[in-house]
Short mmCIF file of C-alpha atoms and ligand atoms in Angstrom, two decimals:
data_model
loop_
_atom_site.label_atom_id
_atom_site.label_comp_id
_atom_site.label_asym_id
_atom_site.label_seq_id
_atom_site.Cartn_x
_atom_site.Cartn_y
_atom_site.Cartn_z
CA UNK S 27 -13.63 24.19 -6.69
CA UNK S 28 -13.80 26.08 -3.40
CA UNK S 29 -11.48 25.13 -0.56
CA UNK S 30 -14.36 23.70 1.45
CA UNK S 31 -15.54 21.53 -1.42
CA UNK S 32 -12.05 20.23 -2.19
CA UNK S 33 -11.31 19.22 1.41
CA UNK S 34 -14.74 17.74 2.18
CA UNK S 35 -14.81 13.99 1.69
CA UNK S 36 -17.83 12.60 -0.14
CA UNK S 37 -18.72 9.07 -1.14
CA UNK S 38 -17.45 9.88 -4.66
CA UNK S 39 -14.07 11.20 -3.50
CA UNK S 40 -13.69 8.27 -1.09
CA UNK S 41 -14.27 5.85 -3.99
CA UNK S 42 -11.61 7.71 -6.02
CA UNK S 43 -9.15 7.65 -3.13
CA UNK S 44 -9.74 3.92 -2.48
CA UNK S 45 -9.20 3.21 -6.17
CA UNK S 46 -5.82 4.99 -5.92
CA UNK S 47 -5.09 2.71 -2.94
CA UNK S 48 -6.11 -0.29 -5.04
CA UNK S 49 -3.74 0.75 -7.83
CA UNK S 50 -0.97 0.99 -5.21
CA UNK S 51 -1.83 -2.52 -3.98
CA UNK S 52 -1.59 -3.86 -7.56
CA UNK S 53 1.77 -2.10 -7.88
CA UNK S 54 2.93 -3.74 -4.65
CA UNK S 55 1.82 -7.21 -5.79
CA UNK S 56 3.74 -6.87 -9.07
CA UNK S 57 6.84 -5.41 -7.43
CA UNK S 58 6.98 -8.12 -4.75
CA UNK S 59 6.39 -10.93 -7.26
CA UNK S 60 9.14 -9.55 -9.50
CA UNK S 61 11.70 -8.59 -6.83
CA UNK S 62 11.25 -11.80 -4.78
CA UNK S 63 12.43 -13.78 -7.81
CA UNK S 64 15.02 -11.34 -9.20
CA UNK S 65 16.87 -10.58 -5.94
CA UNK S 66 20.18 -12.40 -6.07
CA UNK S 67 22.98 -12.91 -3.59
CA UNK S 68 23.37 -14.86 -0.37
CA UNK S 69 22.85 -11.71 1.69
CA UNK S 70 19.37 -11.25 0.24
CA UNK S 71 17.91 -14.76 0.29
CA UNK S 72 16.04 -14.27 3.55
CA UNK S 73 14.44 -11.01 2.45
CA UNK S 74 13.57 -12.54 -0.95
CA UNK S 75 11.48 -15.14 0.89
CA UNK S 76 9.82 -12.37 2.91
CA UNK S 77 8.99 -10.41 -0.25
CA UNK S 78 7.14 -13.45 -1.62
CA UNK S 79 5.01 -13.44 1.55
CA UNK S 80 4.42 -9.68 1.16
CA UNK S 81 3.08 -10.37 -2.36
CA UNK S 82 0.33 -12.63 -0.98
CA UNK S 83 -0.54 -10.08 1.73
CA UNK S 84 -0.81 -7.29 -0.86
CA UNK S 85 -3.21 -9.48 -2.86
CA UNK S 86 -5.38 -9.91 0.23
CA UNK S 87 -5.36 -6.09 0.69
CA UNK S 88 -6.31 -5.56 -2.97
CA UNK S 89 -9.32 -7.87 -2.58
CA UNK S 90 -10.45 -6.05 0.55
CA UNK S 91 -10.10 -2.57 -0.98
CA UNK S 92 -11.88 -3.69 -4.17
CA UNK S 93 -14.70 -5.02 -1.99
CA UNK S 94 -15.06 -1.62 -0.27
CA UNK S 95 -15.13 0.22 -3.61
CA UNK S 96 -17.90 -2.10 -4.80
CA UNK S 97 -19.81 -1.67 -1.53
CA UNK S 98 -19.66 2.12 -1.96
CA UNK S 99 -21.11 1.78 -5.46
CA UNK S 100 -17.90 2.32 -7.45
CA UNK S 101 -16.08 0.27 -10.06
CA UNK S 102 -12.81 -1.17 -8.68
CA UNK S 103 -9.71 0.13 -10.53
CA UNK S 104 -7.88 -2.29 -12.81
CA UNK S 105 -4.53 -0.57 -13.38
CA UNK S 106 -1.41 -0.68 -11.21
CA UNK S 107 0.72 2.35 -10.48
CA UNK S 108 4.05 2.15 -12.31
CA UNK S 109 6.53 -0.46 -11.05
CA UNK S 110 10.19 0.52 -11.16
CA UNK S 111 12.74 -2.15 -11.99
CA UNK S 112 16.46 -2.46 -11.32
CA UNK S 113 19.18 -5.09 -11.45
CA UNK S 114 20.45 -3.95 -8.06
CA UNK S 115 19.07 -5.52 -4.89
CA UNK S 116 19.43 -2.33 -2.89
CA UNK S 117 17.48 -0.32 -5.48
CA UNK S 118 14.61 -2.81 -5.38
CA UNK S 119 14.43 -2.67 -1.59
CA UNK S 120 14.50 1.16 -1.69
CA UNK S 121 11.69 1.28 -4.26
CA UNK S 122 9.61 -0.98 -2.02
CA UNK S 123 10.45 1.08 1.05
CA UNK S 124 9.36 4.32 -0.68
CA UNK S 125 6.13 2.69 -1.88
CA UNK S 126 5.34 1.35 1.60
CA UNK S 127 5.92 4.82 3.08
CA UNK S 128 3.49 6.36 0.61
CA UNK S 129 0.98 3.54 1.19
CA UNK S 130 1.09 4.06 4.97
CA UNK S 131 0.70 7.85 4.59
CA UNK S 132 -2.31 7.34 2.33
CA UNK S 133 -4.01 4.73 4.54
CA UNK S 134 -3.55 6.92 7.63
CA UNK S 135 -5.51 9.62 5.79
CA UNK S 136 -8.07 7.09 4.59
CA UNK S 137 -8.84 5.95 8.15
CA UNK S 138 -9.60 9.57 9.11
CA UNK S 139 -11.71 10.13 5.98
CA UNK S 140 -13.69 6.91 6.50
CA UNK S 141 -14.38 7.83 10.11
CA UNK S 142 -15.46 11.35 9.11
CA UNK S 143 -18.03 9.69 6.84
CA UNK S 144 -19.18 7.19 9.46
CA UNK S 145 -17.67 4.29 7.47
CA UNK S 146 -16.28 2.68 10.62
CA UNK S 147 -16.04 -0.86 9.24
CA UNK S 148 -13.86 0.25 6.31
CA UNK S 149 -11.73 2.31 8.71
CA UNK S 150 -11.35 -0.77 10.93
CA UNK S 151 -10.19 -2.97 8.07
CA UNK S 152 -7.74 -0.34 6.81
CA UNK S 153 -6.28 -0.15 10.33
CA UNK S 154 -5.58 -3.89 10.06
CA UNK S 155 -4.01 -3.40 6.62
CA UNK S 156 -1.81 -0.70 8.19
CA UNK S 157 -0.40 -3.29 10.61
CA UNK S 158 0.79 -5.36 7.61
CA UNK S 159 2.17 -2.32 5.76
CA UNK S 160 4.14 -1.25 8.83
CA UNK S 161 5.54 -4.81 9.08
CA UNK S 162 6.55 -4.58 5.41
CA UNK S 163 8.26 -1.24 6.02
CA UNK S 164 10.16 -2.64 8.99
CA UNK S 165 11.27 -5.78 7.08
CA UNK S 166 12.60 -3.65 4.20
CA UNK S 167 14.38 -1.21 6.52
CA UNK S 168 15.98 -4.13 8.39
CA UNK S 169 17.18 -5.68 5.10
CA UNK S 170 18.67 -2.28 4.14
CA UNK S 171 20.33 -1.99 7.57
CA UNK S 172 18.50 1.23 8.43
CA UNK S 173 15.93 2.32 11.02
CA UNK S 174 12.32 2.17 9.80
CA UNK S 175 11.58 5.67 8.50
CA UNK S 176 8.62 7.71 9.74
CA UNK S 177 6.09 7.73 6.88
CA UNK S 178 4.31 10.82 8.27
CA UNK S 179 0.60 11.36 8.75
FE1 FE2 R 25 -0.94 -3.59 0.89
FE1 FE2 R 26 2.93 -3.48 1.84
#
């Protein structure tokens, strides 16, 4: 594939990219369902409740992304990206933080790609999803006692 062809976004490559996003949303749903129940310790009870709320927000994102894939003429993905597990609360929060960073990086690109294709409505909805993902990132960073990291563009 030439450089031009590989960087140019088409309907087909947008469908593929959105399906990767959908697999990341499935991963997030599973991780938040699991971690919200497994997190133990008085220090983590508040964040455990927040993770359960994140799970429902990730489901709403998954439904929206699946809807866009269908609208573009694709078949929505049905497999999650791998979910890491740990017995340690801090590990779980770090896994989530890393996943949220990657999700934000990817959605920032997706907004640009959608706009380049004139898919302004999808771009608009992904912008709204980004607000939630940035809230998730901040909640996790706060629970870890660190500043919210810059996910990059
Ligand atoms: Fe999400
Ligand atoms: Fe998230």
